[in-house]
Every structure is written in structure tokens, then in C-alpha cells.
């Protein structure tokens, strides 16, 4: 189209003729394409014809061009009685630029996460029991969405409640090989992370529904306490 | 010395040569961008490749120009005179046999550099013209007329450190450990207690009764105890309504909340 | 997410995999097409990749897309590290309506621009040495304002003079893929006309009239004139 390299010998004659004859359809299509691309607003067929050389048929060129853009990343669309090139509707998501903002996890979320990590597999009721307050759906959803916790097996107790466990993603984020690597209470205390020193001999009471968790963590912790 | 005469003012070589012959060059002195520009114009009158230009001849041309200006009492800018002095010095160096005791660059070296400067300036002018002759944006080719704004979407990611995690856990467990010691249960009326109490009483609540009537005895004098008992009783009422055992009503915001047993017929 | 409690392990794995599998190249080409059509400014490959789904190869998609638009009414052009869609230059005659009136540049500005383009990074003193006159502040300001030149790194010589370089906007305006494609660059280099050749011994100092320039460039110049 662009390369009319094989111009006939009698170029002068052709040129003179072309003053009266419309350019080939391929050329007209290019013209419509360029005009629609550069225009600040949709262009009517009438205006296209007005801007193109005499004898052009913008309406026909539009038909060809529309076909050419079918299924492409941009399409030729009709806006009233005018035409414009627009992003294909399915690619609208590309017209967004994401900026990521990092925030600290809320206290409720970090506490819930800590309970899942130390007591997994743990049911929602057990989390509430340990925290002493209800766990909002939003908090659990947030942790699920972050892929730090996931659903574990259902507990084989009446109501078959779902349990939560931490994910590999969680372990990766916190640089742990397994949840068992989490320091136990004694270690936390030694590190000064427990503000209040309970009377000696008093061990933390787990929630009553917490049998599994108790079993699971006891081992992990005693292991840690050995050194 | 002015810096921005119109670009279009570039002189046609031939006409300049003609005017040089007529010494009209001096009238045009303001049109030159300094001595180097003038030298380049003079050099072009030699009608040779700039690389073969005779610097000696050029120096003579320039000095003649300055001489003429003096005769015509035309004020030349200082840098034209500095250049004249330097070219006079260069001319003498080019004409006299080299003195081996003299320090500094030879006349040939100085002349070669001047020739280089002239050639370089001419080359820059040529490529500037070629650059401006290119297709230009907004004149020959065009950008998208209806650009779409890229919407900025803010995504929030949450993060926490291992320390946060451990501190949170410590906080919870510490609270657990101290619960028996710190909780002042004397002044707390729980929902369970309220429920137990109300379950026993609603059987008799056939007519609308203010729920405050269900407060336990001895809990209404101390404000803290009253608040706890009211909250527990209200929560228990809601629970019972949820179970379908009672009905609740309130005529207006902050109006007394009334309760009555739900009859089997309503069920 | 919430209800895939019983999702088998390998199903989860497949899903994770597909998140990291790039869309087919044809789809990637459409995406690049949509993004470039939507932008009046050139878009870098890096930004394209950032906006496209994970695993996409914008550079390869660009190769295909460029071919697709060869000879069309609009073309894919490269501008430095970035890409843009521009109307074909031979159709400029259709765009009288879109033509932007540019301020007429002075001869000094045009020469200064050319010197920056061909000698970049270049100091003000070097521009003055080449032109043989002081460069007025207005000339540089105009070019900076048009975003055709910008400040480059400071020269690591006494006085640490600032340098000027041409911008992406300059390349875009003159339809250059890179500064290496400047017309006649090779010839100039071959002829040694781009060498920084210090003048031997005593030469008259150029551009003495301009006070500002004098102050700013005094050191740069003396450095150039010392041997």
C-alpha cells in the first residue's frame, strides 16, 4: 500500500490523472486510519470525505478498516454518526496502572494469624475462644486473600467446622521452615516479649475446644525449649 | 553581540561574495554571530573546500575587513578586535620561519585548529538544517488524538513481621494467663446469666413489658453494674427474639424497649 | 476462594501455574496495540511489561506489531527505549486540522540544539567554543522548555560543569529511533568533527560578551584552553 514502487512509466500522466481519479481503496483506508487516529474526537463520514482527496469514498474505506481491526487490540467503533478508534472492551484492564501501598496488618488480623500459626488446625470458634472476642469475617477473609492462611480439613466434630492452617506463603514471608519453628512462650518471655510475668507454675490455659491445637503445639514447643 | 538573528537570514554565498567585493560586508557586521561566523563567511568566498582553505589568506581578509571598518569609523565589538589581534599574531607566525627557541604551538598548528573550528561550525550548520528538514511531530506526523487516561489504581498490601506475630501471640496469651486474676466478675452480668434469668420469666410476659423490668435485683444502684446488666438483658432479649420466643418493640429512638411472649397462635 | 475447602492439592497447583503462564503471543500483541494506541507519549518496554499480565514479553509482541503496521496509515515507531504509534509521515497533508504551530526557533537555538544532539553530553562552554559566541540563557531556556534538551550528568572536571543532552521528546519530535540515527552522524564522526579537540596554546576566548555564561563556564573554559 505505502510502497507504490511499481509506479508506471508514464508517471506524469498518472499523476495528472490522479488529480481527478480517487486514490486506490488501500490508500483511502490508510487515510481514514490516520485521520481517525489523530483526531481529537470522532469523525463523521462527511468530514472524512471533506478531508480526503476528491473522489474518495470514506464510507467504503471505513468498512474495510473496520474489518481490519476486528479482533485487534483496538477497534473501529461508531459513535453516533461518527467514527473513532477505541480500545477493545476486553482490554480495558490495561488502562490501569497499579500502585502498591504497603500497610501494617491490623491488630485483629495479626492476632488471628498468630493464633492460627500457633494452634493450627484451628476453628473459628477456637480462635474466638483464645482471643476472647469475636473474629470478624473481614479479618479471616483478608488473611485468606493474602494467602497466609487457608482452609484445612474439617474438624470431625458435630457441625464439622472448618479449620484454618497457615500456608507455605506464610512460612516464606516470615522465613520459617515450618510453623513449629515459631518460638514458644518461654522463649517469647525470655526475649522480653511477654510484658507481665505470671506467677510461676501457672501455664496458659487453652480454650477447651482446643484439644488438637494443644497436642500439636505442645510437641513443637517442647522441642524448642530443649535448647 | 546578538544571539538570535532569524535563521532565514542565512546569506547566500554568492551574494555575500559580491557584497564583500563592494565592502558592504561591514554594513552587515551586526548580522554575524561573532568573529567565527564572519571568518566562515569570508572563508566561503575562497570558493574552495573548507579543508583546503588558506588560513593565511583568511587572516589577511579579516584584517582588511577590520582595517576598512576603522576607516569607516564603525565600532566593532571587542571580540572582533581580539580576533584581529590574534590573526595578526597568527599571520606573523605563518610568515616568519619558525623560531626554535620560541615556546608554544607553531603557526601551522594554530592555523589547523582554526580551520578545524570553521569546518566544525559549518558541519553543525549543515546537520542542523538536515535535522530541521526531517519529518516533525505535529507537522508531518501526528500522535493519538484521543489518548486514554491511564487510571491509577491503588492496591494495598498488608505486611507484618515475625516480631509482630510473636508480640501479638504474647499479648493474647498474657491476657489469658491473667484472666482469673484481673477480671472483676463481680460487676459483670453476662448474657448467659441474663438469658437464664429471662427464660424463666418470659412465660409470664403475656403483655408488653419494659425490658428494664427484667433487670436482676440489686443491679440498678451501682451505675457500672446497671450498665452491664442492661446490656446483658438487652442482648438476651435479642437472642430470645431470634429464637422466636419473644417479640420486641420500640416506639421511637431512645424510647423504652418493650417485650412480650410470642403466642403459639402467632407461630 | 472461600468455598474451595475441599479442593484437591493438584487442582490448586494447576491454578497457580496458570497464573504464571503468559497469554498467547497474539493476545500479547493485542495488549501492546491497545496500550500504545491509548497513549500520546511513547511507552517504554518496561512499562508495557509492567502493565501486561505476568510473564508477557512486550519486546517480542512489539516486533510482530511493528510488522503488522508496516505500510499502514499509522506506524509503530521506536523512540529511544520506548515505542509509540504515529501517523505515517506521507499522510501529513490530511492533518491540517491537527497541525501544531510550533514557535519559530532562532538560528542560535537550532544550532545549539544540533550541537547538543551531536556532541552530547556537552557543556555550555563547549557549545560556545563550537559556535564561537556566547550562548544566551534564553536560547538554552527555550530548548529546555520545549523539552528537547535536558541536563545530563555533571562533567567530572574542575568546576563540575553541567552538561546537556537531548531528550526522548526530541527523538520523538524528529522521528529518530535513537541519537545514533541523527542524520550525518557517522560522516561527522569519521571526519573527526565530533572530537573534542582542545585549541593549541593561545586562542582568542569565544563568547566573552555574556556575563552569565562567563561566570558559569569560566572554569570549564579555562579547562578547555589549558594544555
mmCIF file of C-alpha atoms in Angstrom, chain B residues 60-157:
data_model
loop_
_atom_site.group_PDB
_atom_site.id
_atom_site.type_symbol
_atom_site.label_atom_id
_atom_site.label_comp_id
_atom_site.label_asym_id
_atom_site.label_seq_id
_atom_site.Cartn_x
_atom_site.Cartn_y
_atom_site.Cartn_z
ATOM 1 C CA UNK B 60 44.502 38.825 5.550
ATOM 2 C CA UNK B 61 40.861 39.086 4.516
ATOM 3 C CA UNK B 62 39.795 39.526 8.111
ATOM 4 C CA UNK B 63 42.452 42.114 8.853
ATOM 5 C CA UNK B 64 41.426 44.019 5.733
ATOM 6 C CA UNK B 65 37.853 43.930 6.964
ATOM 7 C CA UNK B 66 38.845 45.382 10.344
ATOM 8 C CA UNK B 67 41.015 47.994 8.643
ATOM 9 C CA UNK B 68 38.106 49.034 6.463
ATOM 10 C CA UNK B 69 35.833 49.268 9.478
ATOM 11 C CA UNK B 70 38.302 51.576 11.167
ATOM 12 C CA UNK B 71 38.410 53.797 8.088
ATOM 13 C CA UNK B 72 34.653 53.950 8.059
ATOM 14 C CA UNK B 73 34.673 54.692 11.806
ATOM 15 C CA UNK B 74 32.484 51.729 12.520
ATOM 16 C CA UNK B 75 32.546 50.496 16.111
ATOM 17 C CA UNK B 76 33.481 46.842 16.156
ATOM 18 C CA UNK B 77 32.701 44.747 19.189
ATOM 19 C CA UNK B 78 35.634 43.831 21.377
ATOM 20 C CA UNK B 79 35.772 40.213 20.327
ATOM 21 C CA UNK B 80 36.236 41.222 16.678
ATOM 22 C CA UNK B 81 39.289 43.200 17.743
ATOM 23 C CA UNK B 82 40.600 40.358 19.887
ATOM 24 C CA UNK B 83 40.291 38.079 16.894
ATOM 25 C CA UNK B 84 42.046 40.664 14.698
ATOM 26 C CA UNK B 85 44.963 40.831 17.109
ATOM 27 C CA UNK B 86 45.166 37.079 17.283
ATOM 28 C CA UNK B 87 45.007 36.698 13.499
ATOM 29 C CA UNK B 88 47.762 39.313 13.120
ATOM 30 C CA UNK B 89 49.849 37.213 15.501
ATOM 31 C CA UNK B 90 48.975 34.067 13.575
ATOM 32 C CA UNK B 91 49.844 35.755 10.280
ATOM 33 C CA UNK B 92 53.282 36.700 11.562
ATOM 34 C CA UNK B 93 53.876 33.159 12.789
ATOM 35 C CA UNK B 94 52.847 31.750 9.453
ATOM 36 C CA UNK B 95 55.054 34.123 7.510
ATOM 37 C CA UNK B 96 58.207 34.039 9.623
ATOM 38 C CA UNK B 97 60.428 30.976 9.708
ATOM 39 C CA UNK B 98 59.826 29.046 12.942
ATOM 40 C CA UNK B 99 61.985 30.138 15.839
ATOM 41 C CA UNK B 100 63.136 27.016 17.697
ATOM 42 C CA UNK B 101 63.577 28.943 20.949
ATOM 43 C CA UNK B 102 60.011 30.149 20.948
ATOM 44 C CA UNK B 103 57.577 28.247 23.109
ATOM 45 C CA UNK B 104 54.018 27.333 22.347
ATOM 46 C CA UNK B 105 52.324 25.884 19.319
ATOM 47 C CA UNK B 106 53.528 26.579 15.821
ATOM 48 C CA UNK B 107 51.691 28.792 13.375
ATOM 49 C CA UNK B 108 50.672 25.688 11.439
ATOM 50 C CA UNK B 109 49.109 24.130 14.491
ATOM 51 C CA UNK B 110 47.144 27.277 15.248
ATOM 52 C CA UNK B 111 46.039 27.593 11.647
ATOM 53 C CA UNK B 112 44.980 23.952 11.544
ATOM 54 C CA UNK B 113 42.865 24.416 14.615
ATOM 55 C CA UNK B 114 41.171 27.484 13.220
ATOM 56 C CA UNK B 115 40.445 25.546 10.032
ATOM 57 C CA UNK B 116 39.023 22.744 12.177
ATOM 58 C CA UNK B 117 36.791 25.197 14.029
ATOM 59 C CA UNK B 118 35.466 26.624 10.801
ATOM 60 C CA UNK B 119 34.831 23.224 9.324
ATOM 61 C CA UNK B 120 33.124 22.052 12.507
ATOM 62 C CA UNK B 121 30.859 25.098 12.675
ATOM 63 C CA UNK B 122 29.932 24.642 9.033
ATOM 64 C CA UNK B 123 29.236 20.945 9.656
ATOM 65 C CA UNK B 124 26.995 21.775 12.616
ATOM 66 C CA UNK B 125 25.062 24.230 10.474
ATOM 67 C CA UNK B 126 24.627 21.629 7.766
ATOM 68 C CA UNK B 127 23.329 18.933 10.109
ATOM 69 C CA UNK B 128 21.107 21.461 11.890
ATOM 70 C CA UNK B 129 19.490 22.158 8.537
ATOM 71 C CA UNK B 130 19.132 18.430 7.850
ATOM 72 C CA UNK B 131 17.620 17.916 11.267
ATOM 73 C CA UNK B 132 15.061 20.649 10.732
ATOM 74 C CA UNK B 133 14.239 19.211 7.315
ATOM 75 C CA UNK B 134 13.139 15.925 8.887
ATOM 76 C CA UNK B 135 9.524 14.958 9.310
ATOM 77 C CA UNK B 136 8.414 16.598 12.515
ATOM 78 C CA UNK B 137 5.827 15.640 15.058
ATOM 79 C CA UNK B 138 2.766 17.821 14.858
ATOM 80 C CA UNK B 139 3.663 18.907 11.333
ATOM 81 C CA UNK B 140 4.304 15.771 9.287
ATOM 82 C CA UNK B 141 3.269 13.007 11.605
ATOM 83 C CA UNK B 142 0.828 13.013 14.444
ATOM 84 C CA UNK B 143 0.123 11.498 17.814
ATOM 85 C CA UNK B 144 -3.041 9.896 19.079
ATOM 86 C CA UNK B 145 -5.812 12.467 19.147
ATOM 87 C CA UNK B 146 -7.883 10.770 21.836
ATOM 88 C CA UNK B 147 -5.390 9.390 24.292
ATOM 89 C CA UNK B 148 -6.924 7.411 27.098
ATOM 90 C CA UNK B 149 -6.036 8.256 30.605
ATOM 91 C CA UNK B 150 -4.322 5.539 32.467
ATOM 92 C CA UNK B 151 -6.250 5.124 35.630
ATOM 93 C CA UNK B 152 -4.121 4.892 38.711
ATOM 94 C CA UNK B 153 -5.268 2.075 40.893
ATOM 95 C CA UNK B 154 -4.009 1.907 44.407
ATOM 96 C CA UNK B 155 -3.579 -1.586 45.712
ATOM 97 C CA UNK B 156 -2.893 -2.037 49.374
ATOM 98 C CA UNK B 157 -0.831 -4.934 50.534
#
